[in-house]
Amino acid sequence: MPANGRVWRIATLAVIGGALFGFDITSMSAIISTQPYLCQFNQRGFDDDGRCLGPSSTLQGLIVAIMPLGSLFGALFSGWLSDRSGRKKSVMGGSLIWIVGSILVCAAVNSGMLMAGRFVNGLSVGICSAQVPVYITEVSPPTMRGTLVSLQQWAITWGILIMYFICYGCSFIEGTASFRVPWGLQMIPAVCLFAGLWREPESPRWLFKKDRQAEARQVLALLHSHGNLSAPFVQREFQEIQKVVEEERQYANISWLELFAPRMLNRTLIGVFTQIWSQLTGMNVMMYYITYVFTMAGLSRPGSNAVLLPSGIQFVINVVMTVPALLWLDRWGRRRTLLAGAALMCFWLSINASLFARYSRTPEPGEFTSASESMAVSGQPAKAIVVSTFLFVASYAPTWGPVSWTYPPELYPLRLRGKAVALATASNWAFNFALAYFVPVALETITWKVYVIFAVFCACMFLHVFLAFPETANKTLEEVEDIFDDTKPGAIKYIGTPAWKTRNNRAAMLLQEYADEESAVDIVEVDSGNTIGAVVHVQPLKPSNESAP
């Protein structure tokens, strides 16, 4: 059953929450090298030319890292909020928190006030980044789920791009308005998110969990059959949700500890490490400190705006290269995409490490004044570093970027999905905080070896995905449960199956959805190398005038 326009509209609105994260990334990365910012938050005095040196590397790392620290707490809180108030309302609440944080940031007069505002913004991003994928996952049909949840990552890339060029344009404004204007404008998407979701339906699975079965069935019909309550897909989905919810009634009081019970620990670790590895690729750090890297490559001197325009090219690449995932992620599957991304990023990081190690001039301690001066490369090696950096971004954008948001919500049963995704997303933000704080100092102390560290991480994540991450593409959320729960009769075909032998179920799912459009069907699943086949018994549908009001 292809997603109708209502599902696309919900997904498009909800992923504005991802754009908030993107706005935050470049509202710092595009500004930290400009003179108005360096002078407003100056801690180290002035250079020989009278230019402000700005915050120390330690303070700058803390200013950047305080946002993901807030996101860590926001993501953890979002699990409780989502289970109590609903997926939609938790996202709307996150948008209101973002507005408050943006006001504080825009009005900041010192680093303390700036960090307070960024922490509040982080709470919002943590809530939205955890619960937007859950909301979209629970309203999407199986064959479109990867594409629709991937819109979250695409929205992040658009947020990064739009805010970056807003900051670039504002960099020509004299005084503090050059950064206060973009920090104020970032409230607009949050207002649009709150207003847009106001009239959209809640997740049908959450409604059913709250004993609002009639509403859940109407929402399923609204989303997947244009209001036809008798559509086969709606009937089958309703019955599957009903069965799962009834089985879960015995777990009336769900605690966080259940995520670490023996039967849940495997998928908890998979979801958590999906988000951890996405940070250990080094991509978000590359986004935060790209002006540092390009300054090292000789594109500009520290404190100059000249580095902003070439740095923006990577944000354009990020947006464009996310599109293939939107089009083909459900066809590629999750495993194959993650493996390809890890291998490619490991290669480009190794290239950058080799070039910096061989050709960079590392100043003596005390000779440089910021992390952006810790290495210097010129000539053809500098050009190669710039190209390799662009190719690294092009490798991340269609792979780990979208899949890191798509994969975790698919892994968990309904009773734990909100908390589990919150925990996985909190892990993302914990490592985001640590890396954002670590990198400026690391560039000063271990220089090119930073790239070696991230390359090793990419090699490790390749092995971890290959050995432990099962394929979930084109399976209903209830079918994914069978992969992990070998106590269920339907799961017998997965017992003892290693992760690298699980496959994309696209053919069977497309056959099922085609049959739903044409007839009432019975599906018989068979084990054929763990690729599910289907036998369809066709019976004409009786016309029905029953529809959702």
Coordinates of C-alpha atoms in Angstrom, one line a residue:
M1 CA 0.0 0.0 0.0
P2 CA 1.9 3.1 -1.1
A3 CA 1.9 6.0 1.2
N4 CA -0.8 8.6 0.3
G5 CA -0.4 12.3 0.4
R6 CA -1.3 12.6 4.1
V7 CA 1.6 10.3 5.2
W8 CA 4.0 12.4 3.1
R9 CA 2.7 15.6 4.6
I10 CA 3.1 14.3 8.2
A11 CA 6.6 13.2 7.4
T12 CA 7.5 16.5 5.8
L13 CA 6.2 18.5 8.7
A14 CA 7.7 16.2 11.4
V15 CA 11.2 16.2 10.0
I16 CA 11.4 20.0 10.4
G17 CA 12.6 18.9 13.9
G18 CA 15.7 17.5 12.1
A19 CA 16.2 20.9 10.4
L20 CA 16.6 22.4 13.9
F21 CA 19.6 20.2 14.5
G22 CA 21.0 21.3 11.1
F23 CA 20.4 24.9 12.0
D24 CA 22.4 24.5 15.2
I25 CA 25.4 22.9 13.5
T26 CA 26.0 25.7 11.1
S27 CA 24.9 28.5 13.3
M28 CA 28.2 27.7 15.1
S29 CA 30.5 26.3 12.3
A30 CA 29.9 29.3 10.0
I31 CA 30.3 31.8 12.8
I32 CA 33.2 30.6 15.0
S33 CA 35.8 32.0 12.6
T34 CA 34.3 35.5 12.2
Q35 CA 35.7 38.6 13.9
P36 CA 32.4 39.8 15.5
Y37 CA 31.9 36.4 17.2
L38 CA 35.6 36.2 18.3
C39 CA 35.4 39.8 19.7
Q40 CA 32.1 39.3 21.5
F41 CA 33.3 36.2 23.3
N42 CA 37.0 37.1 23.4
Q43 CA 39.0 35.3 26.1
R44 CA 42.5 35.4 24.8
G45 CA 43.1 39.0 23.9
F46 CA 44.4 40.2 20.5
D47 CA 47.1 39.2 18.0
D48 CA 49.8 41.5 16.6
D49 CA 47.4 43.0 14.0
G50 CA 44.9 43.9 16.7
R51 CA 42.5 41.1 15.7
C52 CA 40.4 39.3 18.4
L53 CA 41.6 35.8 19.2
G54 CA 38.3 34.7 20.7
P55 CA 37.6 31.9 23.1
S56 CA 40.3 29.3 24.0
S57 CA 40.1 25.9 22.3
T58 CA 38.8 24.5 25.6
L59 CA 36.0 27.1 25.9
Q60 CA 35.1 26.9 22.3
G61 CA 34.8 23.2 22.5
L62 CA 32.5 23.6 25.5
I63 CA 30.3 26.2 23.7
V64 CA 29.9 23.8 20.8
A65 CA 29.5 20.7 23.0
I66 CA 26.9 22.1 25.4
M67 CA 24.2 21.7 22.8
P68 CA 24.6 17.9 22.4
L69 CA 24.8 17.7 26.2
G70 CA 21.4 19.2 26.4
S71 CA 20.3 16.9 23.6
L72 CA 21.4 13.9 25.7
F73 CA 19.0 14.9 28.5
G74 CA 16.3 15.9 26.1
A75 CA 16.5 12.5 24.3
L76 CA 16.3 10.6 27.6
F77 CA 13.3 12.7 28.8
S78 CA 11.6 12.2 25.4
G79 CA 10.9 8.5 26.0
W80 CA 8.8 9.3 29.1
L81 CA 7.2 12.3 27.4
S82 CA 6.4 10.3 24.2
D83 CA 4.8 7.4 26.0
R84 CA 2.7 9.7 28.2
S85 CA 1.6 12.4 25.8
G86 CA 2.0 10.9 22.4
R87 CA 4.5 11.0 19.6
K88 CA 3.1 14.1 17.9
K89 CA 2.7 16.2 21.1
S90 CA 6.3 15.4 22.2
V91 CA 7.6 16.8 18.9
M92 CA 5.4 19.9 19.3
G93 CA 6.7 20.4 22.8
G94 CA 10.2 20.2 21.5
S95 CA 9.5 23.0 19.0
L96 CA 8.4 25.3 21.8
I97 CA 11.5 24.6 23.8
W98 CA 13.6 25.5 20.7
I99 CA 12.0 28.9 20.5
V100 CA 12.9 29.7 24.2
G101 CA 16.5 28.5 23.6
S102 CA 16.9 30.6 20.4
I103 CA 15.8 33.7 22.2
L104 CA 18.5 33.2 24.8
V105 CA 21.2 32.5 22.2
C106 CA 20.2 35.5 20.1
A107 CA 20.4 37.8 23.2
A108 CA 23.6 36.3 24.6
V109 CA 26.1 38.9 25.8
N110 CA 28.7 36.5 27.3
S111 CA 29.7 32.9 26.9
G112 CA 27.7 31.8 30.0
M113 CA 24.4 33.1 28.5
L114 CA 25.3 31.6 25.1
M115 CA 25.9 28.2 26.6
A116 CA 22.6 28.4 28.6
G117 CA 20.7 29.1 25.4
R118 CA 22.5 26.3 23.5
F119 CA 21.7 23.9 26.3
V120 CA 18.0 24.7 26.1
N121 CA 18.2 24.3 22.3
G122 CA 19.8 21.0 22.9
L123 CA 16.9 19.8 25.0
S124 CA 14.6 20.5 22.0
V125 CA 16.8 18.8 19.5
G126 CA 17.1 15.7 21.8
I127 CA 13.3 15.4 22.0
C128 CA 12.7 15.9 18.3
S129 CA 15.6 13.8 17.1
A130 CA 14.4 10.9 19.2
Q131 CA 10.7 11.0 18.6
V132 CA 10.3 12.2 15.0
P133 CA 11.7 8.9 13.7
V134 CA 9.3 7.0 16.0
Y135 CA 6.3 9.1 14.9
I136 CA 7.2 8.6 11.2
T137 CA 8.0 4.9 11.6
E138 CA 4.6 4.2 13.2
V139 CA 2.6 6.0 10.5
S140 CA 4.5 4.7 7.5
P141 CA 3.8 1.6 5.3
P142 CA 6.6 -0.9 5.3
T143 CA 7.9 -0.3 1.7
M144 CA 8.1 3.5 2.3
R145 CA 9.4 3.5 5.9
G146 CA 13.1 3.9 5.0
T147 CA 12.4 6.7 2.6
L148 CA 10.1 8.6 4.9
V149 CA 12.3 8.3 8.0
S150 CA 15.3 9.3 5.8
L151 CA 13.6 12.6 5.3
Q152 CA 14.8 13.4 8.8
Q153 CA 18.4 13.3 7.7
W154 CA 17.6 15.2 4.5
A155 CA 15.9 17.9 6.6
I156 CA 19.1 18.1 8.8
T157 CA 21.2 18.6 5.6
W158 CA 18.8 21.3 4.4
G159 CA 18.9 23.0 7.8
I160 CA 22.7 22.9 7.7
L161 CA 22.8 24.4 4.2
I162 CA 20.2 27.1 4.7
M163 CA 21.6 28.3 8.0
Y164 CA 25.2 28.2 6.6
F165 CA 24.4 30.6 3.8
I166 CA 22.3 32.8 6.0
C167 CA 25.4 33.1 8.2
Y168 CA 27.6 33.7 5.2
G169 CA 25.3 36.5 4.1
C170 CA 25.2 38.0 7.6
S171 CA 29.0 37.8 7.9
F172 CA 29.1 41.0 5.8
I173 CA 27.1 42.9 8.5
E174 CA 29.1 45.0 10.9
G175 CA 29.0 44.2 14.6
T176 CA 27.2 41.5 16.6
A177 CA 24.2 41.6 14.3
S178 CA 26.2 39.4 12.0
F179 CA 25.5 36.4 14.3
R180 CA 22.4 37.6 16.2
V181 CA 20.3 37.8 13.1
P182 CA 20.8 34.1 12.0
W183 CA 20.5 33.0 15.7
G184 CA 17.1 34.8 15.8
L185 CA 15.9 33.5 12.4
Q186 CA 16.4 29.9 13.5
M187 CA 13.1 30.2 15.5
I188 CA 11.1 30.3 12.3
P189 CA 11.2 26.5 11.5
A190 CA 10.1 25.7 15.1
V191 CA 7.0 27.9 14.7
C192 CA 6.2 26.2 11.4
L193 CA 6.7 22.7 13.0
F194 CA 4.3 23.5 15.9
A195 CA 1.6 25.0 13.7
G196 CA 1.9 22.4 11.0
L197 CA 1.5 19.4 13.3
W198 CA -1.5 20.9 15.2
R199 CA -4.1 19.2 13.0
E200 CA -2.3 16.1 12.1
P201 CA -3.3 12.7 13.6
E202 CA -1.4 10.9 16.4
S203 CA 0.4 7.6 15.8
P204 CA -2.2 4.8 15.4
R205 CA 0.0 2.4 17.4
W206 CA 0.2 4.8 20.3
L207 CA -3.5 5.3 20.2
F208 CA -4.1 1.6 20.3
K209 CA -1.7 1.3 23.2
K210 CA -3.9 3.9 25.0
D211 CA -7.1 1.9 24.4
R212 CA -8.3 4.3 21.7
Q213 CA -8.9 1.5 19.1
A214 CA -11.6 3.3 17.1
E215 CA -9.3 6.3 16.6
A216 CA -6.4 4.1 15.7
R217 CA -8.4 2.3 13.0
Q218 CA -9.6 5.6 11.5
V219 CA -6.1 6.9 11.5
L220 CA -4.8 3.8 9.7
A221 CA -7.6 4.2 7.1
L222 CA -6.8 7.9 6.7
L223 CA -3.1 7.3 6.2
H224 CA -3.1 4.1 4.0
S225 CA -6.4 3.8 2.2
H226 CA -7.9 7.3 1.8
G227 CA -10.4 6.6 4.6
N228 CA -11.5 3.1 3.5
L229 CA -11.9 1.1 6.7
S230 CA -12.4 -2.1 4.8
A231 CA -9.1 -2.0 2.8
P232 CA -7.2 -5.3 3.3
F233 CA -4.0 -3.5 4.3
V234 CA -5.8 -1.5 7.0
Q235 CA -7.6 -4.7 8.3
R236 CA -4.3 -6.7 8.4
E237 CA -2.3 -3.9 10.0
F238 CA -5.1 -3.3 12.6
Q239 CA -5.2 -7.0 13.4
E240 CA -1.4 -7.2 13.8
I241 CA -1.3 -4.1 16.1
Q242 CA -4.1 -5.5 18.1
K243 CA -2.4 -8.8 18.5
V244 CA 0.9 -7.2 19.6
V245 CA -0.8 -4.8 22.0
E246 CA -2.8 -7.7 23.6
E247 CA 0.5 -9.7 24.0
E248 CA 2.1 -6.7 25.7
R249 CA -0.7 -6.1 28.2
Q250 CA 1.2 -8.4 30.6
Y251 CA 3.9 -5.7 30.7
A252 CA 1.8 -3.1 32.3
N253 CA 4.7 -1.3 34.0
I254 CA 7.6 -1.0 31.6
S255 CA 10.9 0.1 33.1
W256 CA 14.1 1.2 31.5
L257 CA 15.7 -2.0 33.0
E258 CA 13.8 -4.2 30.5
L259 CA 16.0 -2.8 27.7
F260 CA 18.9 -4.6 29.4
A261 CA 17.1 -7.9 30.0
P262 CA 18.7 -10.9 28.3
R263 CA 16.0 -11.1 25.6
M264 CA 16.3 -7.4 24.8
L265 CA 20.0 -6.7 25.3
N266 CA 21.1 -7.6 21.8
R267 CA 18.8 -5.2 19.9
T268 CA 19.3 -2.5 22.6
L269 CA 23.0 -2.7 21.8
I270 CA 22.4 -2.7 18.1
G271 CA 20.3 0.4 18.3
V272 CA 22.6 2.2 20.6
F273 CA 25.7 1.4 18.6
T274 CA 24.0 2.5 15.3
Q275 CA 23.8 6.0 16.8
I276 CA 27.2 5.8 18.5
W277 CA 29.0 4.7 15.3
S278 CA 27.2 7.5 13.3
Q279 CA 29.0 10.0 15.6
L280 CA 32.4 8.1 15.5
T281 CA 32.5 8.5 11.7
G282 CA 33.6 12.0 12.6
M283 CA 30.9 13.6 10.3
N284 CA 29.3 16.0 12.7
V285 CA 32.7 17.1 14.0
M286 CA 33.6 17.7 10.4
M287 CA 30.5 19.9 10.1
Y288 CA 31.2 21.9 13.3
Y289 CA 34.9 22.5 12.6
I290 CA 35.1 22.5 8.7
T291 CA 36.4 26.1 8.7
Y292 CA 39.3 24.9 10.8
V293 CA 40.1 22.1 8.3
F294 CA 40.0 24.4 5.3
T295 CA 42.1 27.0 7.1
M296 CA 44.7 24.3 7.6
A297 CA 44.5 23.6 3.8
G298 CA 45.4 27.2 3.1
L299 CA 42.0 28.5 2.0
S300 CA 42.0 31.4 4.5
R301 CA 43.8 32.8 7.5
P302 CA 42.2 32.4 11.0
G303 CA 39.6 35.0 11.7
S304 CA 38.8 35.6 8.1
N305 CA 35.5 35.2 6.3
A306 CA 37.1 34.0 3.1
V307 CA 36.9 30.4 4.2
L308 CA 33.1 30.4 4.5
L309 CA 32.2 30.1 0.9
P310 CA 34.4 27.1 0.0
S311 CA 33.4 25.5 3.2
G312 CA 29.7 25.8 2.1
I313 CA 30.4 23.5 -0.8
Q314 CA 30.4 20.4 1.5
F315 CA 27.0 21.4 2.8
V316 CA 25.6 21.4 -0.8
I317 CA 27.2 18.0 -1.3
N318 CA 25.5 16.8 1.9
V319 CA 22.1 17.8 0.7
V320 CA 22.5 16.4 -2.9
M321 CA 24.0 13.1 -1.9
T322 CA 21.2 12.4 0.7
V323 CA 18.8 12.2 -2.2
P324 CA 19.8 8.7 -3.4
A325 CA 18.9 7.3 0.0
L326 CA 15.5 8.9 -0.2
L327 CA 15.0 7.2 -3.6
W328 CA 16.6 3.8 -3.0
L329 CA 17.2 3.1 0.7
D330 CA 14.3 0.6 0.9
R331 CA 15.7 -1.1 -2.2
W332 CA 19.3 -1.2 -1.0
G333 CA 18.4 -2.4 2.5
R334 CA 19.9 -1.2 5.8
R335 CA 23.0 -3.6 6.1
R336 CA 24.4 -3.1 2.6
T337 CA 24.1 0.7 2.9
L338 CA 25.8 0.8 6.3
L339 CA 28.7 -1.5 5.2
A340 CA 29.3 0.6 2.0
G341 CA 29.4 3.8 4.0
A342 CA 31.8 2.6 6.6
A343 CA 34.2 1.2 4.0
L344 CA 34.3 4.4 1.9
M345 CA 34.6 6.8 4.9
C346 CA 37.5 4.7 6.3
F347 CA 39.3 5.1 3.0
W348 CA 38.9 8.9 2.7
L349 CA 39.8 9.4 6.4
S350 CA 43.0 7.4 5.8
I351 CA 43.8 9.5 2.8
N352 CA 43.5 12.7 4.8
A353 CA 45.6 11.3 7.6
S354 CA 48.3 10.3 5.2
L355 CA 48.3 13.7 3.5
F356 CA 48.5 15.7 6.7
A357 CA 51.1 13.3 8.2
R358 CA 53.4 13.6 5.1
Y359 CA 53.0 17.2 4.0
S360 CA 51.8 19.4 6.9
R361 CA 54.0 21.7 8.8
T362 CA 53.3 21.4 12.5
P363 CA 54.2 24.6 14.4
E364 CA 56.0 24.4 17.6
P365 CA 54.0 24.7 20.9
G366 CA 53.2 28.4 21.5
E367 CA 53.7 29.3 17.8
F368 CA 50.0 29.0 16.9
T369 CA 47.0 30.6 18.6
S370 CA 44.1 28.3 17.7
A371 CA 43.3 24.7 16.6
S372 CA 42.9 26.0 13.0
E373 CA 46.6 26.8 12.9
S374 CA 47.8 23.4 14.4
M375 CA 48.7 22.1 10.9
A376 CA 49.4 23.8 7.6
V377 CA 49.4 22.3 4.1
S378 CA 49.8 24.0 0.8
G379 CA 50.0 23.2 -2.9
Q380 CA 48.6 20.0 -4.5
P381 CA 48.4 18.1 -1.1
A382 CA 46.1 20.8 0.2
K383 CA 43.8 20.5 -2.8
A384 CA 43.8 16.7 -2.3
I385 CA 42.7 17.2 1.3
V386 CA 39.8 19.4 0.2
V387 CA 38.7 16.9 -2.4
S388 CA 39.0 13.9 0.0
T389 CA 37.0 15.9 2.6
F390 CA 34.2 16.4 0.0
L391 CA 34.2 12.7 -0.9
F392 CA 34.0 11.8 2.8
V393 CA 30.9 13.9 3.1
A394 CA 29.5 12.3 -0.2
S395 CA 30.0 8.9 1.4
Y396 CA 28.3 9.7 4.7
A397 CA 25.3 11.5 3.2
P398 CA 23.5 8.5 1.5
T399 CA 24.6 5.9 4.1
W400 CA 25.1 6.4 7.8
G401 CA 23.3 9.8 7.8
P402 CA 19.8 8.5 6.9
V403 CA 20.1 4.9 8.2
S404 CA 21.2 6.0 11.7
W405 CA 17.7 7.5 12.1
T406 CA 15.8 4.9 10.1
Y407 CA 17.2 1.7 11.7
P408 CA 16.8 2.0 15.5
P409 CA 13.0 2.6 15.6
E410 CA 12.5 -0.6 13.5
L411 CA 14.2 -2.8 16.1
Y412 CA 12.0 -2.6 19.1
P413 CA 8.5 -3.8 20.2
L414 CA 5.8 -1.2 20.7
R415 CA 5.9 -1.2 24.5
L416 CA 9.6 -0.2 24.5
R417 CA 10.0 1.8 21.2
G418 CA 9.7 5.2 22.8
K419 CA 12.2 4.5 25.5
A420 CA 14.6 2.4 23.4
V421 CA 14.9 5.0 20.6
A422 CA 15.3 7.7 23.3
L423 CA 18.2 5.7 24.8
A424 CA 19.8 5.2 21.3
T425 CA 19.5 8.9 20.5
A426 CA 20.8 9.9 23.9
S427 CA 23.9 7.8 23.0
N428 CA 24.3 9.8 19.9
W429 CA 24.2 13.0 21.8
A430 CA 26.6 11.8 24.5
F431 CA 29.2 11.0 21.9
N432 CA 28.4 14.2 20.0
F433 CA 29.2 16.1 23.2
A434 CA 32.4 14.3 23.8
L435 CA 33.7 14.7 20.3
A436 CA 32.7 18.3 19.9
Y437 CA 34.6 19.1 23.1
F438 CA 37.5 16.8 22.2
V439 CA 38.3 17.7 18.6
P440 CA 39.7 21.3 19.0
V441 CA 42.0 20.2 21.7
A442 CA 43.0 17.0 19.8
L443 CA 43.8 19.0 16.7
E444 CA 46.2 21.1 18.8
T445 CA 47.9 18.1 20.5
I446 CA 47.8 15.1 18.2
T447 CA 47.1 16.9 14.9
W448 CA 46.7 14.5 12.0
K449 CA 46.3 11.4 14.2
V450 CA 42.7 12.6 14.8
Y451 CA 42.0 11.3 11.3
V452 CA 43.6 7.9 12.1
I453 CA 41.3 7.6 15.2
F454 CA 38.2 8.1 13.1
A455 CA 39.4 5.8 10.3
V456 CA 39.9 3.0 12.9
F457 CA 36.4 3.6 14.2
C458 CA 35.0 3.2 10.7
A459 CA 36.8 -0.1 10.3
C460 CA 35.4 -1.3 13.6
M461 CA 31.8 -0.3 12.7
F462 CA 32.1 -2.2 9.4
L463 CA 32.9 -5.4 11.3
H464 CA 30.2 -4.8 13.8
V465 CA 27.5 -4.2 11.2
F466 CA 28.6 -7.3 9.2
L467 CA 28.5 -9.6 12.3
A468 CA 25.6 -8.3 14.3
F469 CA 23.1 -6.0 12.4
P470 CA 20.2 -8.0 10.8
E471 CA 18.3 -6.7 7.8
T472 CA 14.9 -5.0 8.6
A473 CA 14.0 -3.3 5.3
N474 CA 10.5 -4.0 3.9
K475 CA 9.2 -5.9 6.9
T476 CA 6.3 -4.7 9.0
L477 CA 7.3 -3.6 12.5
E478 CA 5.6 -6.7 13.8
E479 CA 7.6 -9.0 11.5
V480 CA 10.9 -7.4 12.6
E481 CA 9.9 -8.5 16.1
D482 CA 10.1 -12.1 14.9
I483 CA 13.8 -11.7 14.0
F484 CA 14.7 -11.2 17.6
D485 CA 12.0 -13.0 19.6
D486 CA 12.5 -16.7 18.9
T487 CA 9.7 -17.7 21.4
K488 CA 7.0 -16.6 18.8
P489 CA 5.8 -19.3 16.4
G490 CA 6.3 -17.1 13.4
A491 CA 9.9 -16.5 14.3
I492 CA 11.0 -20.2 13.8
K493 CA 12.7 -19.5 10.5
Y494 CA 15.1 -17.0 12.0
I495 CA 16.4 -19.2 14.8
G496 CA 20.2 -19.5 14.5
T497 CA 20.3 -17.3 11.5
P498 CA 23.4 -15.0 11.5
A499 CA 22.9 -11.4 10.8
W500 CA 24.8 -11.5 7.5
K501 CA 22.2 -14.0 6.1
T502 CA 19.1 -11.9 6.7
R503 CA 17.9 -10.3 3.6
N504 CA 15.8 -7.5 2.2
N505 CA 12.1 -8.6 2.1
R506 CA 11.2 -6.2 -0.7
A507 CA 9.9 -8.7 -3.3
A508 CA 7.4 -10.4 -0.9
M509 CA 6.3 -7.1 0.5
L510 CA 5.6 -5.6 -2.9
L511 CA 3.7 -8.7 -3.8
Q512 CA 1.6 -8.4 -0.7
E513 CA 0.8 -4.8 -1.3
Y514 CA -0.1 -5.4 -4.9
A515 CA -2.4 -8.2 -3.8
D516 CA -4.0 -5.9 -1.2
E517 CA -4.9 -3.5 -4.0
E518 CA -6.5 -6.2 -6.1
S519 CA -8.0 -8.8 -3.8
A520 CA -8.3 -10.4 -0.4
V521 CA -5.3 -12.6 0.1
D522 CA -3.8 -15.3 2.2
I523 CA 0.0 -15.1 2.6
V524 CA 2.0 -18.3 3.2
E525 CA 5.5 -17.6 4.2
V526 CA 8.2 -20.1 3.3
D527 CA 11.9 -20.4 4.2
S528 CA 14.0 -20.0 1.1
G529 CA 17.4 -19.0 2.3
N530 CA 15.6 -16.6 4.7
T531 CA 14.1 -14.7 1.8
I532 CA 10.4 -14.9 2.4
G533 CA 8.3 -16.0 -0.5
A534 CA 4.6 -15.6 -0.8
V535 CA 1.7 -17.6 -2.3
V536 CA -1.3 -15.5 -3.1
H537 CA -4.8 -16.9 -3.2
V538 CA -6.9 -14.3 -5.1
Q539 CA -10.5 -13.6 -4.1
P540 CA -12.4 -10.6 -5.5
L541 CA -13.1 -7.9 -3.0
K542 CA -16.7 -7.0 -2.3
P543 CA -17.5 -3.4 -2.8
S544 CA -17.8 -1.5 0.5
N545 CA -19.1 1.9 1.2
E546 CA -17.7 2.0 4.7
S547 CA -15.2 4.7 5.1
A548 CA -13.8 6.9 7.8
P549 CA -15.8 10.0 8.6

